[in-house]
Every structure is written in structure tokens, then in C-alpha cells.
Short mmCIF file of C-alpha atoms in Angstrom, two decimals:
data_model
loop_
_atom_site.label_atom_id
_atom_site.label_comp_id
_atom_site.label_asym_id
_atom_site.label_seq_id
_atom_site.Cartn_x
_atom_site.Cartn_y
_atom_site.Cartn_z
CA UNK A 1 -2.68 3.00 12.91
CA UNK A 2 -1.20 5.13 9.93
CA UNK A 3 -1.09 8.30 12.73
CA UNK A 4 1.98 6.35 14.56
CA UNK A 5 4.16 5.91 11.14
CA UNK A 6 3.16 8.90 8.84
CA UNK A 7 6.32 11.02 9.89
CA UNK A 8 8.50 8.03 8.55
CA UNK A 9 6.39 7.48 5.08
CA UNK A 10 7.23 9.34 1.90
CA UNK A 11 5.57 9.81 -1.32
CA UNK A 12 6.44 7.42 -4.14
CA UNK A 13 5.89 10.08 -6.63
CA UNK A 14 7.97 12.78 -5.46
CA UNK A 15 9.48 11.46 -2.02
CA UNK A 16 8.53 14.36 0.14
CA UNK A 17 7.33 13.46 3.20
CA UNK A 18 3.67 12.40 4.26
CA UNK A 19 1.06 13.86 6.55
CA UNK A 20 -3.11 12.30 7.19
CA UNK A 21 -4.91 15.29 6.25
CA UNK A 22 -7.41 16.66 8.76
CA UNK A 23 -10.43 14.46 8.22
CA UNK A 24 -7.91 11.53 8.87
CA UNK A 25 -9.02 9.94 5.18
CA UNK A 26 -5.93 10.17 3.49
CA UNK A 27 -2.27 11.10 3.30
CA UNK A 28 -0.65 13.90 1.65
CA UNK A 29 2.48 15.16 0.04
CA UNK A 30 3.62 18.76 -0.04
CA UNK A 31 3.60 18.18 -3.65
CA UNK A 32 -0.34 17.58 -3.82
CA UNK A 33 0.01 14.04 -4.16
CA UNK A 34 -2.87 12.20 -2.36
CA UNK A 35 -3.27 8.88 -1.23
CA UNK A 36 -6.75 7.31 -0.01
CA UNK A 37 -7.19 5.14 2.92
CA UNK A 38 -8.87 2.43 1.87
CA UNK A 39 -12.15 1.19 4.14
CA UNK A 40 -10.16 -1.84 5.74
CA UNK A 41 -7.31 0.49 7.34
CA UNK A 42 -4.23 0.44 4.94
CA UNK A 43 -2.94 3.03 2.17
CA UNK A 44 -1.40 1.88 -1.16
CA UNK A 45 1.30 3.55 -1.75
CA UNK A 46 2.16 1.97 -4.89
CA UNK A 47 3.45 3.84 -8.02
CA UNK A 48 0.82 4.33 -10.65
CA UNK A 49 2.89 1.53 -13.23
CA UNK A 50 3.28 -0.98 -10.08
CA UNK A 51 1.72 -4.65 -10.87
CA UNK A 52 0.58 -6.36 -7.87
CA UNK A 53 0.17 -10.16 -9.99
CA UNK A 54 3.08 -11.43 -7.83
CA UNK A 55 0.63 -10.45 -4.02
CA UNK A 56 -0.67 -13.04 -2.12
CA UNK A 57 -4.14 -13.99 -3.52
CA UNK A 58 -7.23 -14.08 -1.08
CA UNK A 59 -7.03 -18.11 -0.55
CA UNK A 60 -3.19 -17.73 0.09
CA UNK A 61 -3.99 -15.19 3.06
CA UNK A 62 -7.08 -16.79 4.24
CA UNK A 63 -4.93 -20.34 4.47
CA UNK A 64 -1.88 -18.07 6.36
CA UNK A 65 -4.04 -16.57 8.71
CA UNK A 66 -5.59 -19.69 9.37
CA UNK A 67 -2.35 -21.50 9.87
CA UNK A 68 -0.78 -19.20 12.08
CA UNK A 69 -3.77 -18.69 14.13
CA UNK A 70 -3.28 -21.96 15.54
CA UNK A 71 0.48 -21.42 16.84
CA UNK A 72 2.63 -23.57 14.59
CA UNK A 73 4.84 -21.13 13.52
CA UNK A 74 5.23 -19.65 17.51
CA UNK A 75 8.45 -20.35 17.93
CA UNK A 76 9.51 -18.28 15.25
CA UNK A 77 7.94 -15.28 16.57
CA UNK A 78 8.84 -15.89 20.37
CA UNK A 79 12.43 -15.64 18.68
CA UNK A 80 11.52 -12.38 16.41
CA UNK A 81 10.25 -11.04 19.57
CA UNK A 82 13.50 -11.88 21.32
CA UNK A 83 15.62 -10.57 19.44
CA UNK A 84 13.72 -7.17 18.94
CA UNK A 85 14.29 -6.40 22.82
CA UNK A 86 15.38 -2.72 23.39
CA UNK A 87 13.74 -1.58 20.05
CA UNK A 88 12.30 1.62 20.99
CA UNK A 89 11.47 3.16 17.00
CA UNK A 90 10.15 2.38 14.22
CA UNK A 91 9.73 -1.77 13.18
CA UNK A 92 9.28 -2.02 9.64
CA UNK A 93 8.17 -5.43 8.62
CA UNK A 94 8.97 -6.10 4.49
CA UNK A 95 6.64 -8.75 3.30
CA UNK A 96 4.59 -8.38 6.65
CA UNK A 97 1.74 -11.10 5.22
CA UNK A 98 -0.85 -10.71 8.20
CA UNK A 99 0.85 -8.65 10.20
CA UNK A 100 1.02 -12.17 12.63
CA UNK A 101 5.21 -10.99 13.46
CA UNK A 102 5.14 -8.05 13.22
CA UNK A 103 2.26 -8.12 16.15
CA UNK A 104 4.32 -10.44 18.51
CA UNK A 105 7.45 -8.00 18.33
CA UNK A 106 5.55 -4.92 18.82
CA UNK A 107 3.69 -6.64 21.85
CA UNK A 108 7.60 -6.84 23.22
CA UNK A 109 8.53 -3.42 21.98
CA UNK A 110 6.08 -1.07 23.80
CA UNK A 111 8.06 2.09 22.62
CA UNK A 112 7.79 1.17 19.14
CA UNK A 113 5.50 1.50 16.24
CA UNK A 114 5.47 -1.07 13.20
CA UNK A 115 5.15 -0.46 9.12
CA UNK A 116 3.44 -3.56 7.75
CA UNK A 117 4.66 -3.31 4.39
CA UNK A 118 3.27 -5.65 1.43
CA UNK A 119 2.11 -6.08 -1.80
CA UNK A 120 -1.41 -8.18 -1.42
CA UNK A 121 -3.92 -5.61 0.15
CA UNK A 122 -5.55 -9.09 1.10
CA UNK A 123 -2.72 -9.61 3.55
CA UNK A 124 -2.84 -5.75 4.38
CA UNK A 125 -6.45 -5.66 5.34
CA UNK A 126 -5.73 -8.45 8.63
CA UNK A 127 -2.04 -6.53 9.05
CA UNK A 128 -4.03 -3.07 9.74
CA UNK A 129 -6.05 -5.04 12.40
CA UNK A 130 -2.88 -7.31 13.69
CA UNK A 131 -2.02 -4.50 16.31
CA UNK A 132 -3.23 -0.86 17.61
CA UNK A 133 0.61 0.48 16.34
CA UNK A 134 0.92 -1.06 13.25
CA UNK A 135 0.24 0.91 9.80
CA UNK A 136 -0.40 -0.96 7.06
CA UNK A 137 0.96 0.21 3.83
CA UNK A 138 0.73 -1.85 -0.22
CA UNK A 139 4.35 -1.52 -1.73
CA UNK A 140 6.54 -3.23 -3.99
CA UNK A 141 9.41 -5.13 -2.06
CA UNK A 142 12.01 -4.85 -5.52
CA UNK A 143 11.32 -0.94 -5.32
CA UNK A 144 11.93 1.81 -3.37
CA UNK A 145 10.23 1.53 -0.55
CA UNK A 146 8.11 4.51 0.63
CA UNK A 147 10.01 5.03 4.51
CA UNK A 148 12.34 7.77 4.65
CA UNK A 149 16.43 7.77 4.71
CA UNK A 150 17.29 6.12 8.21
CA UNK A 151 13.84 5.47 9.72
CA UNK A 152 13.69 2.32 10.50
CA UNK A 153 15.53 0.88 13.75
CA UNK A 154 14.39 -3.10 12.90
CA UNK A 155 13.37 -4.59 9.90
CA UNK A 156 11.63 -7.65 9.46
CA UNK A 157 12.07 -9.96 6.66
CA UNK A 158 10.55 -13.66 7.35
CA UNK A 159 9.97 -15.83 3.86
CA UNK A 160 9.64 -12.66 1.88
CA UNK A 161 11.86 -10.89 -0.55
CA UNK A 162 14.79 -9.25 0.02
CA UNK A 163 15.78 -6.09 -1.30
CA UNK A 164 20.01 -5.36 0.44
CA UNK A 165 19.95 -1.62 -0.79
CA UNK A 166 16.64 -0.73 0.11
CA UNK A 167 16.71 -2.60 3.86
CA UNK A 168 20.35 -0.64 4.22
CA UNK A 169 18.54 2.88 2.90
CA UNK A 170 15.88 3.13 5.72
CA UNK A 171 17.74 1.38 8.72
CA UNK A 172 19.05 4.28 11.07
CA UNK A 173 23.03 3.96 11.86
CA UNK A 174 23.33 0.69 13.78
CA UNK A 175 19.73 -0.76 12.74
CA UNK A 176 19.27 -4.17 12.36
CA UNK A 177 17.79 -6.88 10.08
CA UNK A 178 15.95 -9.50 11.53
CA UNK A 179 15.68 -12.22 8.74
CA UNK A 180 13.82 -15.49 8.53
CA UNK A 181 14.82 -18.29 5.73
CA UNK A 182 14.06 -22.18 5.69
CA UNK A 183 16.60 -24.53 5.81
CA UNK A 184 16.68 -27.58 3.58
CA UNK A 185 14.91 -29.88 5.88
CA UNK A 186 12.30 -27.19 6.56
CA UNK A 187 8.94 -28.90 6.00
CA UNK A 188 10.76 -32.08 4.36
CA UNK A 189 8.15 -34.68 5.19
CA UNK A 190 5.75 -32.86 2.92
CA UNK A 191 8.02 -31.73 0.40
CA UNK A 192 8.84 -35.53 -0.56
CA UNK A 193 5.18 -36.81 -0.04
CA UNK A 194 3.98 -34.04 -2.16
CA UNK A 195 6.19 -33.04 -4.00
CA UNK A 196 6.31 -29.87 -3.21
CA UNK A 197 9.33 -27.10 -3.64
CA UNK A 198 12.73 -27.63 -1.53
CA UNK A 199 15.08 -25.15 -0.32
CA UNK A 200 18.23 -25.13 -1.84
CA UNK A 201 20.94 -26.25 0.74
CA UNK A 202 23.32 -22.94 -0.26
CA UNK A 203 20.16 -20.84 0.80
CA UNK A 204 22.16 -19.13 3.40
CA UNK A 205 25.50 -18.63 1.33
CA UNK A 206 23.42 -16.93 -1.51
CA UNK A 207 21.93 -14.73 0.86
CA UNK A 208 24.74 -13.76 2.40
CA UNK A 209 26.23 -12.81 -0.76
CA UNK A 210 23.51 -10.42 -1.68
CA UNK A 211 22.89 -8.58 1.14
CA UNK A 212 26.64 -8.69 2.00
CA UNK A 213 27.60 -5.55 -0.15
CA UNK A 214 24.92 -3.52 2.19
CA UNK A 215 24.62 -5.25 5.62
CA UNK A 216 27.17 -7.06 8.18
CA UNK A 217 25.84 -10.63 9.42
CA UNK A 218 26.17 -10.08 12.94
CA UNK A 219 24.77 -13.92 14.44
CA UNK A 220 22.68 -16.89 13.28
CA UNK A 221 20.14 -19.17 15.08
CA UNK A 222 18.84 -22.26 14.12
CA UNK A 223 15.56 -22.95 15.45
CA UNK A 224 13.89 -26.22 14.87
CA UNK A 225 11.04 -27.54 15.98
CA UNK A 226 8.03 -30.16 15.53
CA UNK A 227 5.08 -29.67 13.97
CA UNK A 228 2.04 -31.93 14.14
CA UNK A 229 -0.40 -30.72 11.69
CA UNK A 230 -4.02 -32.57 10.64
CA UNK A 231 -4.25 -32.68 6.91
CA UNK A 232 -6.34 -29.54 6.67
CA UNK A 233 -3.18 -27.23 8.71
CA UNK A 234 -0.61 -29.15 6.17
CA UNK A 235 -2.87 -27.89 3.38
CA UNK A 236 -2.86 -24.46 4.60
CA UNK A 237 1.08 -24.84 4.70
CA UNK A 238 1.30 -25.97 1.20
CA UNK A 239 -1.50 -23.25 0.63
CA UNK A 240 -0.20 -20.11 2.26
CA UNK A 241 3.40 -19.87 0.09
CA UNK A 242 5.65 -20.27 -3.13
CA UNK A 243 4.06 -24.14 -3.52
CA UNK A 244 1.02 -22.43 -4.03
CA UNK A 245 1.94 -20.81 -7.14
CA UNK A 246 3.35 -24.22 -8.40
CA UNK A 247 1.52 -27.23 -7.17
CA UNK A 248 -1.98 -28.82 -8.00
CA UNK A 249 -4.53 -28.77 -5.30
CA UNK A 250 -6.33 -31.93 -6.11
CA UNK A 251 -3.12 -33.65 -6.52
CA UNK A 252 -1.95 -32.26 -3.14
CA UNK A 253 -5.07 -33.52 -1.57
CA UNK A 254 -4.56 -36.71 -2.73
CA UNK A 255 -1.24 -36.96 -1.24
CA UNK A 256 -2.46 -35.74 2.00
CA UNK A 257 -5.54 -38.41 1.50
CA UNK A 258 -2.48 -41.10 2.19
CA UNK A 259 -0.63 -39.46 5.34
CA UNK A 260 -0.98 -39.92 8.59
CA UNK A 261 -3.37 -37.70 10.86
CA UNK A 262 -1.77 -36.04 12.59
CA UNK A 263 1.26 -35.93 10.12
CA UNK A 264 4.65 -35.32 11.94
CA UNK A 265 6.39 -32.71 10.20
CA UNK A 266 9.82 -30.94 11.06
CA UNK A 267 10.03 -27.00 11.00
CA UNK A 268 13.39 -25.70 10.64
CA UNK A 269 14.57 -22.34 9.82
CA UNK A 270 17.59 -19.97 10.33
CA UNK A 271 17.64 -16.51 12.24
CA UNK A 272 19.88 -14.44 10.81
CA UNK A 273 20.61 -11.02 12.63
CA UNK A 274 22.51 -8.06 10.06
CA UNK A 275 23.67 -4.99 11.05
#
């Protein structure tokens, strides 16, 4: 709900703070500014010039929510959830999707609240219902992001962009990044049968380099697990990220026409902690 984060949002006009006005509708700047809650529970708080092409269409989220509704990806949130222990503030989750981490570290965290931050107000309308304390707001990820100076205790970035000065801007003093990357083998059964994108084996080096100038990597996890997924789930896989933006779907289906069911797939990815 946007009444448990408003004191950390700020305007993206102005950047005076933000307060729900009295009919609980909207939110407010002291500079007149006024932002509308939309029906399904979140508040854009995009700039007027923002393009929101690069947002997770309606298919995308539909074929996330689906997929993570039936507890692939788990492990990686039993880990996100792990590693948030002791967070007591706010949890601000950049690139939050459906809200489907953010939930599972706030259900650890009882003290704490959660900004689901995103561009796709498809993703924001299941983030706003993900969790009673999570707030659902539309931003860009590559601007600045509408949380005041030092708000943030945790951030959350899993398979989403990363923006070093902006994370660094609204972590308090001693905050930490929680951040979620694939590994090359990450999904390589499908990549090869499918052709489908592959991760770059410097993936970690690179982003250490960029957020290095901002953030100190404190540890790193490796968590990999099995996945066995009927051709509709490794659809949703393929469906729900970057390959959806660069692969055919008939072609795709055809591929999956001539795997196995259940297809054995290997789920690999790196946890990252930055202080």
C-alpha cells in the first residue's frame, strides 16, 4: 500500500517530497504536482517525456506470473529472503516485475515496507497486489528514481537493469544491494535447442566494473538448481524475458514440439551482495 512508502517517494518534477492527499486518490507535492492512483493500486511517477516502449508487455507479465506461480524460480527467492534477514526499513525492489521477490523478502522482513518499482504498469498492477506492504510505483530504471536521498536499507535488483549511481543515491549508510544475474549455463538446454540469447561468461566482471565506482561487492553465491519444466512452463521462460524481444514464437514452438516432456533444464545464477 502507497500509505507505508509515501514518506520515502519524491516528485519527479520538482523532488519535494510526497504525501496521499486526504481522499487517499492521489499523491502530492508541496509544489502542486499531482499524481493519480490508478484503479489497479500503483502511481506512475514517470516524467511527462518518459517512454515506457522498453516495459514488459501484457503477454510477457502474464507468462512471468504464470511461471513463477508454479515455484521454479523458489530457490532464488528463499535466498533473497535470506539474505534480507534483519532488514527492518524500507526494501526497494528496481525492476520488481510482479512483485513475486519482493513478496517473499517482505514475508521475512516483518518491520519493513517494500517499493515495487518498474516500468510496465502491467507488471505493476500484480506487484500492488503481491503483498499488503508493498507500493507499487511506474519509473524509469536509467533515471532518477523517485525515493529520497538515503531511504532505502535493501535494494533489489534480480534480471533487471542496473543503474550504480542511482542504487548508491537512495541506500542509507551501510545499505545493501541484493543482485540477481544468470550465469552462462543459466537455462543452457534451451538456449542451444532454441536458440535463444546466452549470457556472456564475463557477466559478472562487467558488472562489477560498473557498479564498482558506487558500491563495494561484499560476497557472492552461486545457486544452482534443476528445473523440470513441461513445454508450456519452458515457453513461459522463453516468454517472460529479453528472448522475448528477439525470438520467433512459432519457431520456438517448434523447437519445443521436439523436446522432451518434461524437459530437464539447469537454473543457475549468481547472488551478489554490495554494500
Amino acid at each position: 500500500m502507497l500509505q507505508d512508502i509515501e514518506r520515502y517517494l519524491t516528485c519527479p518534477h520538482c523532488g519535494l517530497g510526497l504525501a496521499l492527499g486526504a481522499d487517499g486518490r492521489g499523491l502530492r507535492c508541496a509544489q502542486g504536482h499531482v499524481f493519480d492512483l490508478a484503479k489497479q493500486g500503483y502511481v506512475s511517477l514517470l516524467p511527462g517525456d518518459a517512454h515506457t516502449g522498453t516495459g514488459d508487455t501484457a503477454a510477457m507479465v502474464t507468462a512471468r506470473a504464470d511461471f513463477l506461480a508454479a515455484g521454479h524460480y523458489r530457490p532464488i527467492a528463499q535466498a533473497l529472503a535470506a539474505a534480507a534477514a534483519g532488514t527492518d526499513g524500507l526494501v526497494a525492489d528496481l525492476g520488481a516485475g510482479t512483485g513475486y521477490y519482493l513478496a517473499h523478502v517482505l514475508d521475512a522482513v516483518p518491520d519493513a515496507c517494500g517499493a515495487a518499482l518498474d516500468i510496465s504498469k502491467f507488471a505493476l498492477r500484480r506487484a500492488a497486489r503481491a503483498h499488503p506492504r508493498i507500493g507499487a510505483v511506474v519509473c524509469d530504471a536509467w533515471r532518477p528514481l523517485p525515493l529520497a536521498d538515503g531511504s532505502a536499507e535493501l535494494v533489489l535488483n534480480v534480471f533487471a537493469p542496473r543503474n550504480g549511481p542511482e542504487i548508491r543515491r537512495v541506500l542509507r549508510p551501510g545499505g545493501r544491494l541484493l543482485l540477481v544475474s544468470p550465469t552462462s549455463r543459466h537455462l543452457r538446454e534451451l538456449v542451444g535447442a532454441l536458440g535463444l540469447l546466452s549470457v556472456d561468461e564475463e557477466k559478472e566482471r562487467r558488472i562489477d566494473e560498473k557498479l564498482s565506482p558506487w558500491l563495494d561487492l561484499v560476497e557472492r553465491t552461486e545457486l544452482e538448481f534443476p528445473l523440470r519444466l513441461s513445454h508450456v512452463d519452458a515457453g513461459a521462460v522463453v516468454g517472460m524475458g529479453p528472448n522475448a524481444w528477439h525470438t520467433d514464437a512459432a519457431r520456438v514452438a517448434a523447437g519445443l514440439a521436439g523436446l522432451p516432456e518434461p524437459v530437464e533444464v539447469t537454473g543457475s545464477v549468481q547472488l551478489s551482495v554490495y554494500r
